[in-house]
Amino acid sequence: MTQVIGSEAVVKVCDALESQTKQALEEMKISHDQFSAVAIALEGENDAAKVQELRKALQSVLTHESELNCHIEALSAFRNRYSCTTEKTDFKNVHHQGQAMEGEEDEELLVDPTQGHVFKNPKCPLSGRDIEELDDPVE
């Protein structure tokens, strides 16, 4: 049996996830000041090794912030494009090697089986799992 989720439910879930992600981003941005304060203190103690470790940690935080921003964009795009349907989507049998995907002809996205996937976003924006790994993708 195909599970169909109404558009209102999808919007509600996407809004909740987006809100939680934005809160996490705000907390990460607050940490920037803490990183700076600790780095200044460590520089005052001439502890270059610890300052370098702190820089690497900050770079990791910035990388995660970027990933979370991409997650927010994916949720937003999904929420805006989702339409309730009973038609099942076959994610594993798309065969358009070397052709632009329908609706995305202007983008530089081509179907290439050597990439392991043919989707702009190979992960489910809600669960974060690979689309090909989903047992029963929600329509």
C-alpha positions as a printed NumPy array, in Angstrom:
array([[  0.   ,   0.   ,   0.   ],
       [  1.332,   3.416,  -0.962],
       [  1.435,   5.942,   1.831],
       [  0.323,   9.422,   0.831],
       [  0.951,  12.374,   3.112],
       [ -1.154,  15.48 ,   2.644],
       [  0.496,  18.757,   1.736],
       [ -0.471,  20.359,   5.05 ],
       [  1.35 ,  17.662,   7.011],
       [  4.471,  18.03 ,   4.87 ],
       [  4.465,  21.804,   5.34 ],
       [  4.082,  21.383,   9.105],
       [  6.978,  18.893,   9.335],
       [  9.222,  21.002,   7.096],
       [  8.445,  24.131,   9.127],
       [  9.28 ,  22.343,  12.392],
       [ 12.545,  20.933,  11.029],
       [ 13.512,  24.283,   9.545],
       [ 12.809,  26.034,  12.843],
       [ 14.935,  23.544,  14.791],
       [ 17.757,  23.843,  12.28 ],
       [ 17.68 ,  27.64 ,  12.448],
       [ 17.873,  27.468,  16.248],
       [ 20.93 ,  25.232,  15.984],
       [ 22.503,  27.7  ,  13.557],
       [ 21.908,  30.585,  15.959],
       [ 23.605,  28.662,  18.757],
       [ 26.536,  27.885,  16.486],
       [ 26.883,  31.569,  15.576],
       [ 26.949,  32.47 ,  19.27 ],
       [ 29.884,  30.094,  19.656],
       [ 31.925,  32.245,  17.235],
       [ 32.385,  34.864,  19.961],
       [ 33.426,  32.182,  22.425],
       [ 35.976,  30.818,  19.948],
       [ 37.384,  34.341,  19.545],
       [ 37.634,  34.947,  23.276],
       [ 39.419,  31.661,  23.895],
       [ 41.751,  32.23 ,  20.926],
       [ 42.732,  35.667,  22.255],
       [ 43.428,  34.19 ,  25.675],
       [ 45.535,  31.396,  24.172],
       [ 47.481,  33.849,  22.02 ],
       [ 48.195,  35.844,  25.161],
       [ 49.711,  32.7  ,  26.66 ],
       [ 51.712,  32.071,  23.453],
       [ 50.05 ,  28.697,  22.954],
       [ 50.16 ,  28.499,  19.153],
       [ 49.34 ,  24.772,  19.091],
       [ 46.066,  25.305,  20.991],
       [ 45.194,  28.279,  18.787],
       [ 45.688,  26.087,  15.722],
       [ 43.442,  23.39 ,  17.26 ],
       [ 40.835,  26.041,  17.939],
       [ 41.028,  27.258,  14.335],
       [ 40.416,  23.702,  13.107],
       [ 37.445,  23.369,  15.462],
       [ 36.018,  26.665,  14.247],
       [ 36.46 ,  25.525,  10.638],
       [ 34.483,  22.401,  11.505],
       [ 31.709,  24.526,  13.01 ],
       [ 31.628,  26.705,   9.89 ],
       [ 31.442,  23.61 ,   7.669],
       [ 28.502,  22.299,   9.695],
       [ 26.802,  25.687,   9.483],
       [ 27.09 ,  25.538,   5.717],
       [ 25.612,  22.036,   5.681],
       [ 22.721,  23.153,   7.879],
       [ 22.037,  26.085,   5.548],
       [ 21.892,  23.622,   2.645],
       [ 19.5  ,  21.478,   4.689],
       [ 17.243,  24.502,   5.24 ],
       [ 17.284,  25.264,   1.499],
       [ 16.408,  21.633,   0.706],
       [ 13.529,  21.648,   3.182],
       [ 12.224,  24.886,   1.746],
       [ 12.438,  23.633,  -1.83 ],
       [ 10.784,  20.36 ,  -0.883],
       [  7.988,  22.137,   0.988],
       [  7.364,  24.464,  -1.96 ],
       [  7.404,  21.724,  -4.602],
       [  5.608,  18.914,  -2.784],
       [  2.232,  17.949,  -4.123],
       [  0.027,  15.226,  -2.766],
       [ -0.352,  12.345,  -5.239],
       [ -0.996,   8.612,  -5.255],
       [  1.435,   8.043,  -8.126],
       [  4.456,   6.029,  -7.011],
       [  7.882,   7.425,  -7.867],
       [ 10.454,   4.914,  -9.092],
       [ 13.774,   6.387,  -7.913],
       [ 15.884,   3.371,  -8.954],
       [ 14.951,   3.189, -12.643],
       [ 15.803,   6.54 , -14.202],
       [ 17.664,   6.116, -17.488],
       [ 18.653,   9.357, -19.202],
       [ 22.42 ,   9.064, -19.393],
       [ 24.038,  12.245, -20.673],
       [ 20.767,  14.22 , -20.813],
       [ 19.66 ,  17.058, -18.609],
       [ 16.892,  16.096, -16.23 ],
       [ 13.417,  17.31 , -17.119],
       [ 12.805,  20.82 , -15.806],
       [ 16.49 ,  21.367, -15.082],
       [ 17.816,  21.811, -18.587],
       [ 19.35 ,  25.176, -17.709],
       [ 21.345,  23.762, -14.825],
       [ 24.559,  21.835, -15.18 ],
       [ 23.02 ,  18.683, -13.745],
       [ 23.354,  15.647, -15.969],
       [ 22.427,  12.072, -15.285],
       [ 25.639,  10.114, -14.88 ],
       [ 25.459,   6.535, -13.619],
       [ 29.112,   6.676, -12.557],
       [ 28.17 ,   9.196,  -9.869],
       [ 26.096,   6.578,  -8.06 ],
       [ 22.948,   8.697,  -8.179],
       [ 21.055,  10.86 , -10.61 ],
       [ 19.309,  13.264,  -8.292],
       [ 20.054,  16.865,  -7.484],
       [ 19.611,  15.985,  -3.819],
       [ 20.447,  12.293,  -3.322],
       [ 19.232,  12.37 ,   0.281],
       [ 15.749,  12.697,   1.685],
       [ 15.475,  16.265,   3.075],
       [ 13.44 ,  14.993,   6.028],
       [ 15.376,  11.925,   7.174],
       [ 18.796,  12.602,   5.62 ],
       [ 18.912,   9.035,   4.248],
       [ 19.915,   8.239,   0.655],
       [ 16.821,   8.172,  -1.566],
       [ 17.86 ,   4.816,  -3.011],
       [ 17.938,   3.314,   0.509],
       [ 14.329,   4.244,   1.309],
       [ 12.15 ,   1.125,   1.452],
       [  8.882,   2.917,   0.789],
       [  9.474,   6.534,  -0.303],
       [  6.608,   8.833,   0.559],
       [  4.956,  10.311,  -2.505]])
